[in-house]
XYZ file of C-alpha atoms in Angstrom:
452
model
C -15.114 -7.557 -7.753
C -11.301 -6.995 -7.047
C -10.710 -5.791 -4.226
C -7.989 -2.333 -5.315
C -11.393 -1.806 -8.075
C -13.754 -1.049 -5.492
C -12.745 2.035 -3.770
C -12.669 2.887 -7.986
C -16.163 2.662 -8.220
C -16.999 4.646 -5.471
C -15.897 7.629 -6.880
C -18.636 10.319 -8.654
C -19.875 9.178 -12.275
C -18.560 12.299 -14.481
C -20.438 11.666 -18.298
C -18.869 13.208 -20.775
C -20.456 11.645 -23.570
C -21.757 13.799 -25.407
C -19.428 16.098 -26.354
C -17.867 15.734 -29.795
C -14.904 14.075 -30.951
C -12.818 17.381 -31.086
C -14.423 18.805 -28.159
C -12.821 15.884 -25.611
C -9.219 15.964 -23.071
C -6.247 14.458 -23.819
C -4.833 13.854 -26.742
C -2.940 11.236 -27.298
C 0.323 10.362 -29.498
C -0.249 7.602 -31.245
C 3.462 7.138 -32.607
C 6.841 4.754 -30.609
C 7.803 6.083 -26.834
C 10.605 7.438 -28.466
C 9.116 9.935 -30.347
C 7.294 10.457 -27.487
C 10.472 12.641 -25.103
C 11.945 13.735 -28.740
C 8.161 16.142 -29.021
C 8.507 16.956 -25.910
C 11.805 18.610 -25.800
C 11.497 19.749 -28.792
C 7.950 21.417 -27.820
C 9.372 22.576 -24.305
C 6.943 20.722 -22.176
C 6.328 18.266 -19.329
C 5.047 14.344 -20.941
C 2.107 12.628 -19.308
C 2.098 8.653 -19.362
C -0.489 6.981 -18.750
C -0.048 3.124 -17.752
C -3.138 1.268 -17.832
C -4.107 -1.843 -16.154
C -3.631 -5.585 -18.418
C -5.655 -7.098 -16.116
C -8.492 -4.694 -15.345
C -10.634 -3.314 -18.117
C -12.774 -2.140 -15.557
C -9.986 0.966 -14.467
C -9.163 0.453 -18.037
C -12.808 1.959 -19.078
C -12.812 4.471 -16.274
C -9.713 5.798 -17.391
C -10.681 6.494 -20.465
C -13.543 8.415 -19.319
C -11.664 10.664 -17.459
C -9.087 11.715 -19.866
C -11.857 12.284 -21.929
C -13.058 15.524 -20.093
C -12.904 18.545 -21.844
C -11.770 19.988 -18.631
C -9.163 18.879 -19.407
C -8.259 19.704 -23.037
C -6.730 22.518 -22.164
C -4.523 21.657 -19.263
C -2.855 18.557 -20.717
C -2.830 19.659 -24.065
C -0.632 22.865 -23.906
C 1.950 21.781 -21.417
C 1.925 17.918 -22.294
C 2.662 15.302 -24.424
C 0.428 12.481 -23.292
C 1.592 8.964 -23.879
C -0.641 5.623 -23.475
C 0.726 1.867 -23.076
C -0.677 -1.317 -22.467
C 1.942 -3.411 -19.817
C 0.986 -6.158 -21.567
C 2.223 -5.484 -24.919
C 5.947 -5.870 -26.030
C 6.510 -1.914 -25.922
C 4.088 -0.938 -22.922
C 6.144 -3.848 -20.650
C 9.487 -2.528 -21.736
C 8.518 1.593 -21.551
C 6.876 0.869 -17.948
C 10.027 -1.676 -17.258
C 12.334 1.702 -17.107
C 9.953 2.720 -14.475
C 10.224 -0.927 -12.305
C 6.115 -0.868 -13.337
C 4.605 -3.699 -13.725
C 1.027 -3.241 -13.511
C -1.076 -0.088 -13.812
C -3.272 1.564 -13.764
C -0.849 4.890 -12.430
C 0.282 7.732 -14.634
C 4.047 9.455 -14.514
C 4.270 12.743 -15.183
C 7.713 13.463 -16.552
C 9.806 15.896 -17.884
C 11.253 15.951 -21.347
C 14.669 14.177 -20.247
C 13.135 11.582 -18.946
C 12.880 12.763 -15.047
C 10.037 11.488 -13.163
C 7.954 14.822 -11.721
C 5.337 12.836 -9.934
C 2.873 10.016 -9.588
C -0.820 8.779 -9.849
C -1.219 5.565 -8.892
C -5.121 5.028 -10.192
C -7.261 5.955 -12.740
C -10.308 8.358 -12.372
C -12.965 9.725 -13.815
C -12.984 12.815 -11.661
C -11.094 15.580 -14.153
C -10.776 17.778 -11.588
C -8.611 15.238 -9.902
C -6.635 15.001 -12.924
C -6.488 18.406 -13.149
C -5.051 18.524 -9.719
C -2.066 15.984 -10.329
C -1.231 17.746 -13.707
C -0.460 21.309 -11.823
C 2.125 19.123 -8.735
C 3.915 18.006 -11.942
C 3.551 21.846 -13.649
C 4.690 22.956 -10.505
C 8.066 20.620 -10.040
C 8.815 21.568 -13.536
C 12.195 24.051 -12.576
C 13.232 21.252 -9.773
C 16.934 19.545 -10.708
C 16.252 16.969 -13.038
C 15.964 13.389 -11.564
C 18.309 12.102 -14.461
C 20.747 14.006 -13.783
C 20.992 13.219 -9.750
C 20.583 9.881 -10.492
C 23.932 9.974 -13.162
C 25.841 12.304 -10.440
C 25.258 9.206 -7.549
C 26.196 6.889 -9.446
C 29.092 8.821 -10.330
C 30.291 9.071 -6.435
C 29.055 11.358 -5.057
C 28.297 10.819 -1.686
C 28.181 14.205 -0.399
C 25.886 14.267 2.514
C 23.285 17.384 2.019
C 23.665 16.176 -2.033
C 22.249 12.329 -0.965
C 19.504 14.628 1.169
C 18.198 16.129 -1.856
C 18.340 13.477 -4.077
C 16.398 11.171 -1.243
C 13.876 13.848 -0.944
C 13.622 14.113 -4.992
C 13.222 9.917 -4.888
C 10.572 9.839 -2.372
C 8.170 12.944 -3.790
C 8.318 10.620 -6.325
C 7.494 7.328 -4.314
C 10.979 6.148 -6.066
C 12.795 3.155 -3.541
C 14.883 4.886 -0.902
C 16.918 2.425 0.704
C 20.178 1.360 -1.087
C 20.464 5.585 -1.340
C 19.346 5.967 2.323
C 22.156 3.579 4.349
C 24.678 5.742 1.955
C 23.934 8.792 3.167
C 23.577 6.875 7.082
C 26.995 5.881 6.469
C 28.553 9.449 4.301
C 26.992 11.168 8.540
C 30.070 11.266 10.790
C 29.390 9.376 13.732
C 27.751 12.377 16.127
C 25.571 13.449 13.519
C 23.381 10.941 14.643
C 22.873 12.349 17.814
C 21.717 15.360 16.256
C 17.572 15.514 16.606
C 17.008 17.440 12.775
C 18.682 14.293 11.222
C 17.520 11.759 13.152
C 14.028 13.219 12.205
C 15.063 13.307 8.729
C 15.905 9.833 8.637
C 12.502 8.525 9.871
C 10.684 10.859 7.358
C 12.458 8.390 4.933
C 10.831 5.265 6.703
C 14.007 3.249 6.815
C 13.200 -0.010 6.386
C 13.278 -2.288 9.539
C 16.882 -4.106 10.432
C 18.270 -1.705 7.235
C 21.642 0.219 7.659
C 19.188 3.293 8.443
C 16.609 2.069 10.815
C 19.413 -0.149 12.915
C 21.477 3.307 13.818
C 18.590 4.733 14.706
C 17.440 2.627 16.768
C 20.642 2.584 18.261
C 20.236 4.641 21.203
C 16.110 3.791 22.257
C 15.968 6.476 24.337
C 16.885 9.377 22.178
C 14.321 7.652 20.536
C 11.636 7.506 22.498
C 12.170 11.008 23.211
C 11.855 12.057 19.807
C 8.386 9.951 19.276
C 7.625 11.463 22.152
C 8.313 15.230 22.306
C 9.616 15.783 18.415
C 7.751 14.501 15.957
C 4.759 16.497 17.227
C 1.883 14.397 15.787
C 3.846 12.446 12.991
C 4.333 9.574 15.063
C 1.827 7.724 12.937
C 2.479 8.743 9.412
C 6.227 7.606 10.074
C 5.248 4.096 11.630
C 2.853 3.841 8.498
C 6.032 4.197 5.607
C 7.816 2.489 8.035
C 5.370 -0.667 7.751
C 4.241 0.115 4.181
C 7.599 -0.216 3.310
C 9.307 -3.395 5.487
C 5.532 -5.027 4.369
C 6.679 -4.773 0.841
C 9.654 -5.836 0.750
C 9.336 -9.021 2.828
C 6.899 -9.566 0.172
C 8.790 -8.678 -2.938
C 11.877 -10.740 -1.629
C 9.315 -13.354 0.349
C 11.284 -12.859 3.612
C 8.502 -14.106 6.242
C 11.368 -13.630 9.180
C 11.105 -9.443 7.372
C 6.697 -10.071 7.909
C 6.816 -11.386 10.923
C 9.567 -7.688 12.510
C 6.924 -5.816 10.468
C 3.958 -7.149 11.971
C 5.247 -6.952 14.744
C 6.775 -3.206 14.821
C 2.694 -2.430 13.873
C 1.682 -4.513 16.354
C 3.484 -2.554 18.953
C 2.518 0.709 17.892
C -0.691 0.087 19.651
C 0.388 -0.668 22.761
C -2.880 0.497 24.891
C -4.970 -1.321 22.906
C -3.555 -4.866 22.678
C -7.282 -6.242 21.024
C -6.303 -3.684 17.259
C -2.504 -4.058 17.846
C -3.371 -7.805 17.023
C -4.955 -6.454 14.668
C -3.347 -5.369 12.302
C -0.922 -7.997 13.437
C -2.931 -10.499 12.084
C -3.738 -8.113 8.874
C -0.359 -7.665 8.061
C 0.442 -11.146 8.632
C -2.638 -12.172 5.845
C -0.617 -9.534 3.580
C 2.433 -10.714 3.020
C 0.674 -14.641 2.712
C -1.626 -13.588 -0.344
C 1.028 -11.252 -1.543
C 3.222 -13.867 -1.768
C 1.137 -16.729 -2.671
C 1.493 -19.084 0.216
C -1.847 -19.567 -0.464
C -2.061 -22.375 1.883
C -1.973 -20.241 5.579
C -3.972 -17.516 3.662
C -6.383 -19.124 3.414
C -6.225 -20.933 6.659
C -5.127 -17.596 8.718
C -7.962 -15.500 6.718
C -11.212 -17.423 8.076
C -10.810 -16.646 11.681
C -9.215 -13.678 11.170
C -12.604 -12.489 8.978
C -14.951 -13.813 11.151
C -14.291 -12.867 14.500
C -13.290 -8.934 13.484
C -16.259 -8.360 10.624
C -18.552 -11.234 10.734
C -19.409 -10.534 14.443
C -20.249 -6.873 13.815
C -24.273 -6.409 13.756
C -24.988 -4.527 11.070
C -27.840 -2.430 12.862
C -25.351 -0.697 14.916
C -23.691 0.013 11.528
C -26.427 1.219 10.408
C -26.907 3.554 13.549
C -23.891 4.732 13.588
C -23.852 5.573 9.779
C -27.363 7.528 9.983
C -25.046 9.518 13.084
C -22.952 10.502 10.931
C -25.297 11.976 8.685
C -26.886 13.974 10.721
C -24.159 15.339 12.209
C -22.958 16.475 8.526
C -26.580 17.812 8.273
C -25.824 20.346 10.885
C -22.542 21.082 9.846
C -24.060 22.481 6.806
C -26.971 24.204 8.647
C -25.057 25.642 11.113
C -21.335 26.506 8.492
C -23.093 27.204 5.889
C -21.189 27.987 2.430
C -18.170 26.579 4.268
C -18.406 22.928 2.686
C -19.979 22.031 -0.891
C -23.410 20.322 -0.726
C -23.432 17.005 -1.492
C -24.124 13.426 0.812
C -22.703 12.378 3.601
C -19.296 10.295 4.088
C -20.599 6.096 4.799
C -17.382 5.480 6.525
C -18.322 2.220 8.672
C -20.392 0.565 6.428
C -18.289 1.064 3.479
C -15.022 0.293 5.216
C -16.330 -2.573 6.319
C -18.366 -3.513 3.258
C -15.166 -3.165 1.690
C -12.684 -5.633 3.916
C -15.115 -8.483 3.291
C -15.901 -7.502 -0.218
C -11.948 -7.496 -0.326
C -11.682 -11.158 1.272
C -14.740 -12.907 -0.394
C -12.456 -11.806 -3.374
C -9.375 -12.768 -2.709
C -10.749 -16.554 -1.590
C -12.643 -16.323 -5.058
C -9.149 -16.638 -6.354
C -7.360 -18.660 -4.252
C -9.348 -21.185 -2.929
C -10.618 -24.493 -4.081
C -12.308 -26.444 -1.615
C -15.976 -25.871 -0.819
C -15.808 -25.091 2.478
C -13.830 -22.412 2.112
C -15.964 -21.041 -0.911
C -18.774 -21.539 0.881
C -17.736 -19.042 4.194
C -16.241 -16.815 1.898
C -20.150 -16.354 -0.369
C -21.646 -15.516 3.058
C -18.310 -12.885 3.666
C -19.599 -11.758 0.774
C -23.186 -11.619 1.412
C -22.751 -9.659 3.712
C -20.785 -6.876 2.172
C -23.763 -5.896 0.940
C -26.279 -6.099 4.259
C -23.350 -3.178 5.460
C -24.432 -0.757 2.485
C -27.818 0.811 1.973
C -28.265 1.075 -2.159
C -26.793 -2.544 -4.037
C -23.581 -1.887 -5.299
C -23.101 -4.180 -8.468
C -18.674 -4.311 -7.874
C -19.647 -6.348 -4.829
C -22.870 -8.185 -6.406
C -19.974 -9.105 -9.132
C -17.986 -11.016 -5.968
C -21.492 -13.081 -4.948
C -22.174 -14.010 -8.127
C -18.241 -15.559 -9.058
C -18.161 -16.776 -5.864
C -22.125 -18.946 -7.107
C -20.162 -19.926 -10.094
C -17.284 -21.250 -8.810
C -19.130 -23.464 -6.289
C -21.348 -24.757 -9.032
C -23.865 -22.750 -8.736
C -24.403 -21.531 -12.592
C -28.222 -21.042 -13.122
C -27.714 -18.432 -9.931
C -24.910 -16.794 -11.120
C -25.619 -15.927 -13.908
C -29.419 -14.008 -12.808
C -26.558 -12.204 -10.223
C -24.183 -11.342 -12.875
C -27.245 -10.499 -14.651
C -28.532 -8.237 -11.881
C -24.612 -6.029 -11.863
C -24.207 -5.863 -14.818
C -28.041 -4.098 -15.045
C -27.326 -1.634 -12.121
C -23.791 -0.379 -12.920
C -25.965 0.711 -16.119
C -28.154 1.981 -14.967
C -24.867 3.749 -12.761
C -23.619 4.804 -15.519
C -20.630 3.154 -14.917
C -19.508 1.155 -17.375
C -19.824 -2.303 -17.633
C -17.672 -4.299 -20.234
C -16.487 -5.960 -17.821
C -19.408 -7.336 -16.029
C -20.550 -7.672 -19.592
C -17.549 -10.324 -20.501
C -17.379 -11.726 -17.054
C -21.179 -12.997 -17.533
C -20.445 -13.730 -21.258
C -18.062 -16.443 -19.579
C -20.332 -17.393 -17.113
C -22.946 -18.464 -19.403
C -20.357 -20.110 -21.967
C -19.111 -22.349 -19.002
C -15.823 -20.701 -19.258
C -15.272 -18.463 -16.397
C -12.012 -19.147 -14.731
C -10.241 -17.040 -11.263
C -7.137 -14.569 -12.907
C -8.997 -14.115 -16.510
C -9.184 -10.954 -18.587
C -12.513 -10.490 -17.396
């Protein structure tokens, strides 16, 4: 199964299908987008714009179940005009494009003028989580309009205080801040870059490596080192992660191998006390760049030694012992502090993380690799990913079945995919995607990249 969807299917499945249609949750508008904002303004409501995934039907199914929850009915229908689009359609692509979104799943919470108030980058069946997203948007409804601030910026307002507020608003809804941050830094008096609060504000905006803001911040390395040591108060890792993520995203977007290397090297430098971990994050960042920028040959060439060294050498039994120890610690914490935590299963972090990583690597080979040797290697990874978990996972089985199919082992693939469908249904999860893949396997038409 596609790695981006693996965690979504580890969420608790909330079954709400016993409720009748009139009792179900969010009501979505059926008309054109142009009418949605007008209705929101007329009724003095906010807007929920949910953008479905155009290539992940499981994500669509998950969102449908989540939004049907009666728990959401009052909060959403009283406060929001809701609209749902498929970015693969002409209108869906046009509406999503206004917010620079090529594909979902993502839920945008908007003011009636189209200003972005909040963004939720997922689909989920968890009605409580969806209710929380609505609350975040409602808490921001009286903030200055982002649309108005964009107009003011376009009109030439370069006052530092306005730019600070504008940067904070853009960052709060995950809009790009690189250009505005460079403009802000340019607007400052030269001596203000000696001010710790100003430097901290710039760092908290996660300047892209090599940008004007980044260069100015790092010009006085002694001052910067002092800030990291004494001024960030435990926020250094969070700030560095933001810088790495934004720089890596730009490198992919612009196909900039130099920036990708610079980003990977910066990531490595944040682990000076653990050289092995530093090398790991360097290689992982480069792998991400090769994959996302479409450099298939370099990705496959680098991925094989990376996953063999860092994942296949790990013993399943040792991970099982760590997970059991975590489970016992969790149970002890419940008995020592009754009522302080909600009852439930203990997390399975070690096995789950390893399983997810290997499944993601195997899936990428299903999508990208063509050589039998590479596909056989991915098949071993996929099988190992299932061994780290104590229960059958249909998403992992789906990946394994697809690799078998691509290797020409069609009867085995059909057998594994049939099991994935059956287990998925037993667990109460949507089975449409797995069923479509099974049908395509039987017909001999399954291909990477298809909507199945």
